[in-house]
Tab-separated table of C-alpha atoms and ligand atoms in Angstrom:
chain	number	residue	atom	x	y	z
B	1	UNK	CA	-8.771	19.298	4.117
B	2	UNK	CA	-5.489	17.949	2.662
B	3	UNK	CA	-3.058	19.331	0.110
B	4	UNK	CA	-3.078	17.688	-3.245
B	5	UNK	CA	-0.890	18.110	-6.699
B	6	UNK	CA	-1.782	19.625	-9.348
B	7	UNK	CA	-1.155	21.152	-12.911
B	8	UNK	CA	-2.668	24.444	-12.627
B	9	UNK	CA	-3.132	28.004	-14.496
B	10	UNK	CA	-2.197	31.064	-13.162
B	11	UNK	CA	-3.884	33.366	-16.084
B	12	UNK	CA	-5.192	33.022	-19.315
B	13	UNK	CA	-2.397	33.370	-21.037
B	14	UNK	CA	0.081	31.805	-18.228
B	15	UNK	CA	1.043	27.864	-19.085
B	16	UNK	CA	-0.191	24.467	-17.357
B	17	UNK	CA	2.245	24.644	-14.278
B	18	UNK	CA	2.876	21.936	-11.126
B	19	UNK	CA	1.054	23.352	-7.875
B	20	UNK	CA	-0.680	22.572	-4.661
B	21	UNK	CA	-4.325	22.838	-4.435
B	22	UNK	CA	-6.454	22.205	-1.190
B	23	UNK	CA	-9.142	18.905	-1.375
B	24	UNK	CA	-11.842	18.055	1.223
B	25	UNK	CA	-11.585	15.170	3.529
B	26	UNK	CA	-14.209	12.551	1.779
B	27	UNK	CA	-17.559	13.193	4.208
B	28	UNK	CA	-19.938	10.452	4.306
B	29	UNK	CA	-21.170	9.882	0.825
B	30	UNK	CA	-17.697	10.815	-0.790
B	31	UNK	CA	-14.775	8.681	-2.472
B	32	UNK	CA	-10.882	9.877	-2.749
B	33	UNK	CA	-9.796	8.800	-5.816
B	34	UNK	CA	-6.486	8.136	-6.971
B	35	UNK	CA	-6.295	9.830	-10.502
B	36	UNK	CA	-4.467	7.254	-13.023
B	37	UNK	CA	-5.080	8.665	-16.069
B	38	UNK	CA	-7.446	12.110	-17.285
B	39	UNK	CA	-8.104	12.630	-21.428
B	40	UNK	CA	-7.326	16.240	-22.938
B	41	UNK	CA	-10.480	17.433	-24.213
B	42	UNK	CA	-10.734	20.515	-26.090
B	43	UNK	CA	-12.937	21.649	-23.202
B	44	UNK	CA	-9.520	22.321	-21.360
B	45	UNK	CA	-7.831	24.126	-23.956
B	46	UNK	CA	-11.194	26.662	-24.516
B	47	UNK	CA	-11.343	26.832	-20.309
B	48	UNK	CA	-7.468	27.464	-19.483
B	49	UNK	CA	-7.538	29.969	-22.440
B	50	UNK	CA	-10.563	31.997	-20.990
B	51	UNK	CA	-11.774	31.105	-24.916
B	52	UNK	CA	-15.811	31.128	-23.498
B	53	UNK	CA	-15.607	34.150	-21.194
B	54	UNK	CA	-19.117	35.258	-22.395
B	55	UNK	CA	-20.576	32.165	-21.121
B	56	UNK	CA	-18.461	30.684	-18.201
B	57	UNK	CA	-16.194	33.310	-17.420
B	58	UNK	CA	-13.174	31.084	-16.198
B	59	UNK	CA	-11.898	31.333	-12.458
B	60	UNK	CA	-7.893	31.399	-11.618
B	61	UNK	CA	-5.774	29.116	-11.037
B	62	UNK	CA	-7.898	26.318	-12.870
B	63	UNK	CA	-7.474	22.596	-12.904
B	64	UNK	CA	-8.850	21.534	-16.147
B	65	UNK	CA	-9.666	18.096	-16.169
B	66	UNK	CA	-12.634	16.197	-16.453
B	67	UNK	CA	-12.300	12.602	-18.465
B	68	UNK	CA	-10.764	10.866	-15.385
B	69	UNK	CA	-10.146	7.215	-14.513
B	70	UNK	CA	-8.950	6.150	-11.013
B	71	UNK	CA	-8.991	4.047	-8.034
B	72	UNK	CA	-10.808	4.545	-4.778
B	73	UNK	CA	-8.072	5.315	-2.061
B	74	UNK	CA	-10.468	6.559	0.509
B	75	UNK	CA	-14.685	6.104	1.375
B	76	UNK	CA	-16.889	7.898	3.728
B	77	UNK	CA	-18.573	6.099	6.204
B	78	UNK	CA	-22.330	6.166	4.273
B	79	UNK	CA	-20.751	4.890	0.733
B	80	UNK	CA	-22.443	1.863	-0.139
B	81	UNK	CA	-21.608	1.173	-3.680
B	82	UNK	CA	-17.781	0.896	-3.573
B	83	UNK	CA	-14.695	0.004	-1.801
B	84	UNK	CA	-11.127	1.102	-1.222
B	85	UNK	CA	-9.093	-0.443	-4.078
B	86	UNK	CA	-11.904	-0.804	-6.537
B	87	UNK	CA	-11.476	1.570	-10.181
B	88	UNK	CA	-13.629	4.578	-10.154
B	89	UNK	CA	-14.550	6.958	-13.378
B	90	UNK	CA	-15.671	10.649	-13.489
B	91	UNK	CA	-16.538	12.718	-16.224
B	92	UNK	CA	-17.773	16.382	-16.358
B	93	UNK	CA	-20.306	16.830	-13.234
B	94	UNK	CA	-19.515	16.396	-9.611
B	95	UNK	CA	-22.655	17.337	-8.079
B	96	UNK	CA	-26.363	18.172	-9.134
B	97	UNK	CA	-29.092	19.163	-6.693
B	98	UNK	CA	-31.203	15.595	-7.226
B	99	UNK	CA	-34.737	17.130	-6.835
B	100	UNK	CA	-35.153	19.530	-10.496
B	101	UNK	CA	-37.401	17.853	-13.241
B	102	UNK	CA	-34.190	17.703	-15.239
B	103	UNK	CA	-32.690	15.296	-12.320
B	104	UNK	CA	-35.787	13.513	-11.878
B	105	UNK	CA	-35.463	12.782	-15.460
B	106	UNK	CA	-31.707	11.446	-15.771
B	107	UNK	CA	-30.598	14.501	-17.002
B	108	UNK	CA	-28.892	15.741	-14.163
B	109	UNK	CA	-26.219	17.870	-17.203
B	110	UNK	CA	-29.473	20.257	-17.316
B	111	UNK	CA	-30.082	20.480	-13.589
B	112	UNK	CA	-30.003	24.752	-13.262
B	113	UNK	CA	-27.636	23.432	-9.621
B	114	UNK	CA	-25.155	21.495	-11.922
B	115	UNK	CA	-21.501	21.743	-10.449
B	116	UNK	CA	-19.211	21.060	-13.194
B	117	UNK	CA	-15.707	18.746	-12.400
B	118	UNK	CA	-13.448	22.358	-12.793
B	119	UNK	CA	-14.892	25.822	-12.863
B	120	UNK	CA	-17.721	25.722	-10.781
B	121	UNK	CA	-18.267	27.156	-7.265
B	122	UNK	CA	-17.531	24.642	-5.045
B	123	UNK	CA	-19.584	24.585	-1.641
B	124	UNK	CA	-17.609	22.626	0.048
B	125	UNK	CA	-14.603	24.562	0.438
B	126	UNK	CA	-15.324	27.927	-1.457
B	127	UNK	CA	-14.044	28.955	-4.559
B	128	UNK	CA	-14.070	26.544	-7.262
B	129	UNK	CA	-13.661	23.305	-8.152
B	130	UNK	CA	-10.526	21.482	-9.429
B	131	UNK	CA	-10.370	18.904	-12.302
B	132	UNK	CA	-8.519	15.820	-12.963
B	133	UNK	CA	-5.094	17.172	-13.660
B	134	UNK	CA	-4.166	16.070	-10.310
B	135	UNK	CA	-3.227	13.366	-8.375
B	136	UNK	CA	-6.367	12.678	-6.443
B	137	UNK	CA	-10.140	14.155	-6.298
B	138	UNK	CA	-13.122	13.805	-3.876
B	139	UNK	CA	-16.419	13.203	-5.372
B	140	UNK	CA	-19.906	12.369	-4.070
B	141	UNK	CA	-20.582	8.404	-5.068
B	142	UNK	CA	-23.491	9.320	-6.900
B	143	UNK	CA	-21.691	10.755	-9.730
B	144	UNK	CA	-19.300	7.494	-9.773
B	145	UNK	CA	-19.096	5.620	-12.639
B	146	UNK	CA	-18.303	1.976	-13.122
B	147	UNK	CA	-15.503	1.250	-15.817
B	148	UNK	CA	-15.940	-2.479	-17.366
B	149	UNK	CA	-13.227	-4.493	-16.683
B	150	UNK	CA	-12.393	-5.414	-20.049
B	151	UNK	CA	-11.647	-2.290	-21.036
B	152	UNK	CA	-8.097	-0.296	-21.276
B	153	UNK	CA	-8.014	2.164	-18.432
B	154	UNK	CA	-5.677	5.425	-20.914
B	155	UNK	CA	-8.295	4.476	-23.527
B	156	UNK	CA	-11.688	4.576	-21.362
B	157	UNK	CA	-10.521	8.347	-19.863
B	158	UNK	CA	-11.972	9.634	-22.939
B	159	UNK	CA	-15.279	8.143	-22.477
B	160	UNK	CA	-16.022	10.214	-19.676
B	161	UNK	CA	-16.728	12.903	-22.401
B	162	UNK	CA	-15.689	12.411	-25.683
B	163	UNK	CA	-17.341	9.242	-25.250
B	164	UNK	CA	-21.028	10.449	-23.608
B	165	UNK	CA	-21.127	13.275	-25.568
B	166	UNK	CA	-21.488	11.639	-29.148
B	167	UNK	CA	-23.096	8.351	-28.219
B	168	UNK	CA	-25.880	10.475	-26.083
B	169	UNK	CA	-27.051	13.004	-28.970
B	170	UNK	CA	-26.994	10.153	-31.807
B	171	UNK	CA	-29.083	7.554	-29.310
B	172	UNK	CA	-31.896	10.451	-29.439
B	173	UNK	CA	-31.603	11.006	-32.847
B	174	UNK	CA	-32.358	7.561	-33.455
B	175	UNK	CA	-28.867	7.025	-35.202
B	176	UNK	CA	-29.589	3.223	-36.425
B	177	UNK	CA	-28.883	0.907	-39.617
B	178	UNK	CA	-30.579	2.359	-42.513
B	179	UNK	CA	-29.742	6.165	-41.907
B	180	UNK	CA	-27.031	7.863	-43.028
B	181	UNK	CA	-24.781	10.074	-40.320
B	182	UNK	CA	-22.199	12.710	-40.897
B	183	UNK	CA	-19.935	13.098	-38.633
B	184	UNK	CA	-17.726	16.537	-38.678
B	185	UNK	CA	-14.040	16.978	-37.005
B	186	UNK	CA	-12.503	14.323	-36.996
B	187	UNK	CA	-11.007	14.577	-33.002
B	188	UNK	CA	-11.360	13.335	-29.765
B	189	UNK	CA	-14.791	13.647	-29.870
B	190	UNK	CA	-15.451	13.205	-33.804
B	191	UNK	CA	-13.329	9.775	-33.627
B	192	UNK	CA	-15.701	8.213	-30.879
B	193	UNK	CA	-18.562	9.573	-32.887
B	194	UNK	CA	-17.550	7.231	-35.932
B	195	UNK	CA	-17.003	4.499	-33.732
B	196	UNK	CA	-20.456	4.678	-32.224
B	197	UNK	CA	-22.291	5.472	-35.483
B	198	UNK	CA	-20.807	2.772	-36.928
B	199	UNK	CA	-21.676	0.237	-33.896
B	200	UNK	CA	-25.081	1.472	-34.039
B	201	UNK	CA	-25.499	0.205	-37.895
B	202	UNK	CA	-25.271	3.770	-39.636
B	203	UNK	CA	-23.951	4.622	-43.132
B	204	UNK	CA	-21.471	6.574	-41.963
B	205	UNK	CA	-19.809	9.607	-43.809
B	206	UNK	CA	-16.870	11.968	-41.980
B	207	UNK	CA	-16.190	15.444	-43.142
B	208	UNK	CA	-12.665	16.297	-42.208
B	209	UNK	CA	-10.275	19.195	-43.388
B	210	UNK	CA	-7.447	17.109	-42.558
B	211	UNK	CA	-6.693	15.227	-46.217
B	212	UNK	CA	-3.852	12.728	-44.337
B	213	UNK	CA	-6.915	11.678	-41.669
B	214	UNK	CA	-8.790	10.204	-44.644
B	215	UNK	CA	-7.434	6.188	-43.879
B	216	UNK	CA	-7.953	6.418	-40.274
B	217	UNK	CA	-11.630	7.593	-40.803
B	218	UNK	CA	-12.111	4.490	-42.941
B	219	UNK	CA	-9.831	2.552	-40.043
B	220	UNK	CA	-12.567	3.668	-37.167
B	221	UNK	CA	-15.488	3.436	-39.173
B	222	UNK	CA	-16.546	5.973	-41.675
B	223	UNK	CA	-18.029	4.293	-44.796
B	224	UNK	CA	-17.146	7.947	-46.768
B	225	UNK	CA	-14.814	10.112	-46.163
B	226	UNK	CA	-15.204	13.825	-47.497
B	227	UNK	CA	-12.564	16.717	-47.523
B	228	UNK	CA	-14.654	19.279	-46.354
B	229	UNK	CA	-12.695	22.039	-48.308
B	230	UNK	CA	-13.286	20.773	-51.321
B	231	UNK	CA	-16.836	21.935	-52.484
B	232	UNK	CA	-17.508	19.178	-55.789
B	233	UNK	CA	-16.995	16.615	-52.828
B	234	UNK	CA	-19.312	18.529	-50.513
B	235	UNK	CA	-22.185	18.873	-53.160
B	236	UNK	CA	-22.251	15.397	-53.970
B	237	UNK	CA	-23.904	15.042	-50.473
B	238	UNK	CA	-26.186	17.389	-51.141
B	239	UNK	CA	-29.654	16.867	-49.228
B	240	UNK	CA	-28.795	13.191	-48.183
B	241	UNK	CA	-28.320	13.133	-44.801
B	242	UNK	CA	-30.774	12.003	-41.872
B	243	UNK	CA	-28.198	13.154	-39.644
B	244	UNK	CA	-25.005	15.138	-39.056
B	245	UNK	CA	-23.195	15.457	-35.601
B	246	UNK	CA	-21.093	18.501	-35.980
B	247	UNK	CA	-17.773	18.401	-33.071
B	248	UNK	CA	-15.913	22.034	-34.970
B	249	UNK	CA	-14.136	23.247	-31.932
B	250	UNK	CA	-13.491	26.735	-34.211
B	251	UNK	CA	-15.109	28.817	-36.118
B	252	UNK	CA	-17.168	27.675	-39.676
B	253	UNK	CA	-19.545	27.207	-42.118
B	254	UNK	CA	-22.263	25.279	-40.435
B	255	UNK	CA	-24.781	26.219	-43.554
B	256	UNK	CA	-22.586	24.109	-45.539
B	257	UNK	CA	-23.998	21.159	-43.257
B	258	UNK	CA	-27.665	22.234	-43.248
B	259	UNK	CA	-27.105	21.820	-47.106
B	260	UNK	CA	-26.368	18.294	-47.030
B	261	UNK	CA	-29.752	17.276	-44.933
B	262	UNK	CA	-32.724	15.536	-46.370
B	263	UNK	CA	-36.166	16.242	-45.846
B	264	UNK	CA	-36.478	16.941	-41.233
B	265	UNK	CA	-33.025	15.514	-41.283
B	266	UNK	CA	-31.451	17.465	-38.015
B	267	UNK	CA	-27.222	18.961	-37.191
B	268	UNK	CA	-27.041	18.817	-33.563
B	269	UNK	CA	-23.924	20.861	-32.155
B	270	UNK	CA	-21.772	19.428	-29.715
B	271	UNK	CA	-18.449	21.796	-31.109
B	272	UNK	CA	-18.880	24.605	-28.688
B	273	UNK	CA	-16.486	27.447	-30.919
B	274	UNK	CA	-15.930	30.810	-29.175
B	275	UNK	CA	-17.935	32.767	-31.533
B	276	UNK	CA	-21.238	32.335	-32.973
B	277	UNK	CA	-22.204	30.714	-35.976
B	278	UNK	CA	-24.214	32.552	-39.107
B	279	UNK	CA	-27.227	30.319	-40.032
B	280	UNK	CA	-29.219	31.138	-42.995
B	281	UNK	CA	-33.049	30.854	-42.356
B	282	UNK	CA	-33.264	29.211	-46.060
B	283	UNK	CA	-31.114	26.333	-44.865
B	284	UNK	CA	-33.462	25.411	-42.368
B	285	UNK	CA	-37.149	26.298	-43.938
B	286	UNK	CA	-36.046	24.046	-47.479
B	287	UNK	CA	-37.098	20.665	-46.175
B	288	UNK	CA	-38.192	21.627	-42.721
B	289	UNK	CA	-34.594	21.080	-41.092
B	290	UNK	CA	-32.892	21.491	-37.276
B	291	UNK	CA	-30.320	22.244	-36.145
B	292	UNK	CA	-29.805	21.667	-32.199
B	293	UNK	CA	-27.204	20.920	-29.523
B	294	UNK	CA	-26.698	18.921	-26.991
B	295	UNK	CA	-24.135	18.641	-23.609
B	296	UNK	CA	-22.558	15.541	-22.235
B	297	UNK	CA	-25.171	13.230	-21.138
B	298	UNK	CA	-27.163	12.384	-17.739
B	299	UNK	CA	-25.670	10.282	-14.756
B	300	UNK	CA	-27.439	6.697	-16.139
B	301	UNK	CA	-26.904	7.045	-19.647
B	302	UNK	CA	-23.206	7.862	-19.136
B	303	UNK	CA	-23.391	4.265	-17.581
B	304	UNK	CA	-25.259	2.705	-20.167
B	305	UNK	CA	-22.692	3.958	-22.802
B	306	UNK	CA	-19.572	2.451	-21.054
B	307	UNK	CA	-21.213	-0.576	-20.242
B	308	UNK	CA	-22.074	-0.629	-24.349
B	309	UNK	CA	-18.288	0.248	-24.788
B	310	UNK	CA	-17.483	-2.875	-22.419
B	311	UNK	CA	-19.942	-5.379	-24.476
B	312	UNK	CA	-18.296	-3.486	-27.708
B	313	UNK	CA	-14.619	-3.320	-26.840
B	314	UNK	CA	-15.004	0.436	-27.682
B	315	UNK	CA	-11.921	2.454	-26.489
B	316	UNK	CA	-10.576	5.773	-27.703
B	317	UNK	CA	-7.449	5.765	-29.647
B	318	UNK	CA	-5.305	7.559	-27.343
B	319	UNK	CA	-1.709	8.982	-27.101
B	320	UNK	CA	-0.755	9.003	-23.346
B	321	UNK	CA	1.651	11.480	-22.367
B	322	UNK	CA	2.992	12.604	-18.877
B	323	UNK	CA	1.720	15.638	-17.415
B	324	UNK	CA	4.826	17.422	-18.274
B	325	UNK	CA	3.548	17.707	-22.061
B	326	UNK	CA	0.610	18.992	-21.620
B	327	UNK	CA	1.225	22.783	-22.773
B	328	UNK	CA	2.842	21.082	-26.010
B	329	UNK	CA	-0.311	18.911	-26.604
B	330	UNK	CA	-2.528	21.835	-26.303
B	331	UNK	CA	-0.135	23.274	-29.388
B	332	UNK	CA	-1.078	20.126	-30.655
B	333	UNK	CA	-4.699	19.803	-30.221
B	334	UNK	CA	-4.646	24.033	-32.166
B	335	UNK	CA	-2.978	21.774	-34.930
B	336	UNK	CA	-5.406	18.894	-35.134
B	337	UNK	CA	-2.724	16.945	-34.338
B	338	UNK	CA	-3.546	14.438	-32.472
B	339	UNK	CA	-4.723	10.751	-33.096
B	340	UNK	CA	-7.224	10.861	-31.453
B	341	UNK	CA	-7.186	12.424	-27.799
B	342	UNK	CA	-4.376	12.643	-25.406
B	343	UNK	CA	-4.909	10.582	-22.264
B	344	UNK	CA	-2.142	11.998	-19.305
B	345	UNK	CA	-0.433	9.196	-17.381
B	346	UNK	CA	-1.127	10.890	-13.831
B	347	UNK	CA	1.497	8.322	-12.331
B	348	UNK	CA	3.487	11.574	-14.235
B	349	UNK	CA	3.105	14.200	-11.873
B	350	UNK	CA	3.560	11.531	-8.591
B	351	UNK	CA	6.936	10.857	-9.246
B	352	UNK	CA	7.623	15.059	-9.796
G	401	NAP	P1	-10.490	18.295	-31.017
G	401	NAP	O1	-9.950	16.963	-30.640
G	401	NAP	O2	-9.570	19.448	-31.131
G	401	NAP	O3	-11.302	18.078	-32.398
G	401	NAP	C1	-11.882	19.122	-33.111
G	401	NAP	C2	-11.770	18.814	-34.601
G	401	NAP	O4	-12.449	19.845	-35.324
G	401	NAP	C3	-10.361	18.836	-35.158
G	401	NAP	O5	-9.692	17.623	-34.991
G	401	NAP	C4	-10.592	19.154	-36.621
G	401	NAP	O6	-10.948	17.959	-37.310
G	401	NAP	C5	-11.827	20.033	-36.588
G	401	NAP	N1	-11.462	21.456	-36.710
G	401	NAP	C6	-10.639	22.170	-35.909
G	401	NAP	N2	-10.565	23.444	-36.311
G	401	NAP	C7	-11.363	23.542	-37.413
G	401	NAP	C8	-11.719	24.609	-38.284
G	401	NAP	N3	-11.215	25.844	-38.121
G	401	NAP	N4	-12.592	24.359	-39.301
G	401	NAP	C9	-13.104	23.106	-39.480
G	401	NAP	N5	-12.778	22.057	-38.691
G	401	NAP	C10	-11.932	22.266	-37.670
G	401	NAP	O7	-11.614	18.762	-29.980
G	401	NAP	P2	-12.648	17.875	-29.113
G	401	NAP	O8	-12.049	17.619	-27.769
G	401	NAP	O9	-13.158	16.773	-29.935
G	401	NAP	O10	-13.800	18.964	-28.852
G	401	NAP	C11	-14.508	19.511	-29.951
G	401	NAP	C12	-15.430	20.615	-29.478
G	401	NAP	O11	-16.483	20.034	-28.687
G	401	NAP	C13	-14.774	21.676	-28.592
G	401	NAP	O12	-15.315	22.955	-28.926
G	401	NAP	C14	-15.210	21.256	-27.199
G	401	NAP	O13	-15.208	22.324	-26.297
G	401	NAP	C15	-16.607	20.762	-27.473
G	401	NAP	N6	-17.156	19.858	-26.457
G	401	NAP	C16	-18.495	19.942	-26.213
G	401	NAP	C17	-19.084	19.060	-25.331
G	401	NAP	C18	-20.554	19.096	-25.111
G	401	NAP	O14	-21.024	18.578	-24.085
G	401	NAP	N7	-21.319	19.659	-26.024
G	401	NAP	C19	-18.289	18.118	-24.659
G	401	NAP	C20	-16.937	18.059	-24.953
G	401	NAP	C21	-16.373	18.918	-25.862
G	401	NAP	P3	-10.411	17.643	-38.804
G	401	NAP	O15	-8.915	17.689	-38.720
G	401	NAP	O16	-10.960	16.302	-39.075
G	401	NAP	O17	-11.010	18.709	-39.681
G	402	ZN	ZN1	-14.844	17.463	-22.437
């Protein structure tokens, strides 16, 4: 075990603050990575805030964290794959027990033995895990993955998640040239959405309540752009839609969405708001609709989707702070403000 530093919560209402936290010694099959940079996803915010503590109570201190870029410092003596020196990614699962159907099947984010990056019990060295807000992290090789070369490292952080987590529900939706995709929230995760829809041929439309985001959208992507709070705009979409990937990280009106969906057109949830959502059953019987959700993405398609970001030149647009402003980007990310996802410079909390 060695001592590692970290940015840390005490309580839920008790801000990001620098700390110690205890790591494990790499064993056989394990890399230390040196973190370089980690992306703010709202994920953080919702965990550090105890915001889901129906679902995944949260466990204190955390170390939020899990859109990490680094470089291997450290292997254990069985690690094939990679060498001391070489750049190392990990995004929102450390571990996964290899052997469920959901494993077998490349989608180890299903596996019931899942250990998540932060907030999960970790059997290694009891308690829980700790995320990326660090300065290093040990993690089993098999849930390494490869950043292209090509790509900026602040800017690929965000993949991890942001990144997985749109381009993985719209490739099984069939999101393609010839259907048209909505895309709601325009932030970290809405922003890579457009840019994937828009890679993958898609008319694509973004539903924002942020009037001043309207020339980015068009910048990343979008082919529309619709203020969400204005209803005339809203209705002209009415029943159009093959597809709408909805990324709200609050509370609202997901009905209004159904609405806009042709004939077994489908809203898959990735936004994961505190409360739940009202659905009427007319939105979805009126043209045989879904709505669904999906998490993250498995182990291989994460990899698929960066190498697609290498062949693409597909980054996120990122502001990198130091660690040090991390309690004001949180204020931040509440606002919306942010364009489009805060990548910390982990060279930060080093020099502190
Ligand atoms: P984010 O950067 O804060 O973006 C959320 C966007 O939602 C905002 O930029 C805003 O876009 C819109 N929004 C915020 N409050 C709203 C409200 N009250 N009504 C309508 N729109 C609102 O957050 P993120 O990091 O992209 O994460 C989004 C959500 O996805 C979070 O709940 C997060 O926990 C969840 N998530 C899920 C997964 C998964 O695997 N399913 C993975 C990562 C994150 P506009 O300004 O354009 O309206
Ligand atoms: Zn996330």
């Amino acid at each position: 075990m060695y001592n590692a530093k970290a940015y840390t919560a005490a309580s839920e209402t008790s801000p990001l603050a620098p700390a110690t936290i205890p790591r494990r010694d790499p064993t056989e099959h394990d890399l230390q990575i040196e973190v370089l940079f980690c992306g703010i996803c709202h994920s953080d915010l919702h965990s550090v805030r105890n915001e889901w503590r129906s679902h995944a109570p949260t466990v204190y201190p955390i170390v939020p964290g899990h859109e990490i870029v680094g470089r291997v410092t450290r292997v254990g003596s069985a690690v094939k794959k990679y060498k001391s020196g070489d750049l190392a990614a990990v995004g929102v699962m450390v571990d996964s027990d290899g052997t469920c159907s959901n494993c077998k099947a490349g989608l180890e984010q299903f596996c019931p033995n899942m250990v998540l990056t932060f907030n999960s019990p970790d059997k290694h060295l009891g308690g829980v895990t700790y995320g990326g807000y660090s300065d290093s992290i040990v993690v089993d090789e098999r849930f390494i993955l490869r950043i292209p070369s090509n790509l900026d490292l602040a800017g690929a952080a965000p993949l991890l998640c942001a990144g997985i987590t749109t381009y993985s529900p719209m490739r099984h939706c069939g999101v393609s040239k010839g259907k048209k995709v909505g895309v709601v929230g325009l932030g970290g995760l809405g922003h890579m959405a457009v840019k994937f829809a828009h890679a993958f041929g898609a008319h694509v439309v973004v539903f924002t309540t942020s009037p001043n985001k309207k020339e980015d959208a068009l910048r990343l992507g979008a082919d529309e752009v619709v203020v969400s709070r204005n209803t005339d705009e809203m209705k002209k979409h009415a029943g159009s839609f093959d597809f709408i990937l909805d990324t709200v990280s609050a509370d609202h009106d997901i009905d209004a969405y159904l609405n806009l969906l042709g004939r077994d057109g489908n809203v898959t949830l990735v936004g994961a708001p505190p409360t739940p959502l009202p659905v009427s059953a007319f939105s979805l019987i009126t043209g045989r609709r879904s709505l669904s959700g999906s998490a993250i993405g498995g182990l291989a398609e994460t990899q698929e989707m960066l190498d697609f970001c290498g062949e693409h030149k597909i980054t996120s647009d990122v502001e990198v702070i130091p660690i040090q402003k991390a309690n004001e980007a949180y204020e931040r990310l509440l606002k919306s403000d942010v364009k489009y996802r805060f990548s910390i410079d982990m060279g930060s909390l080093r020099t502190e």
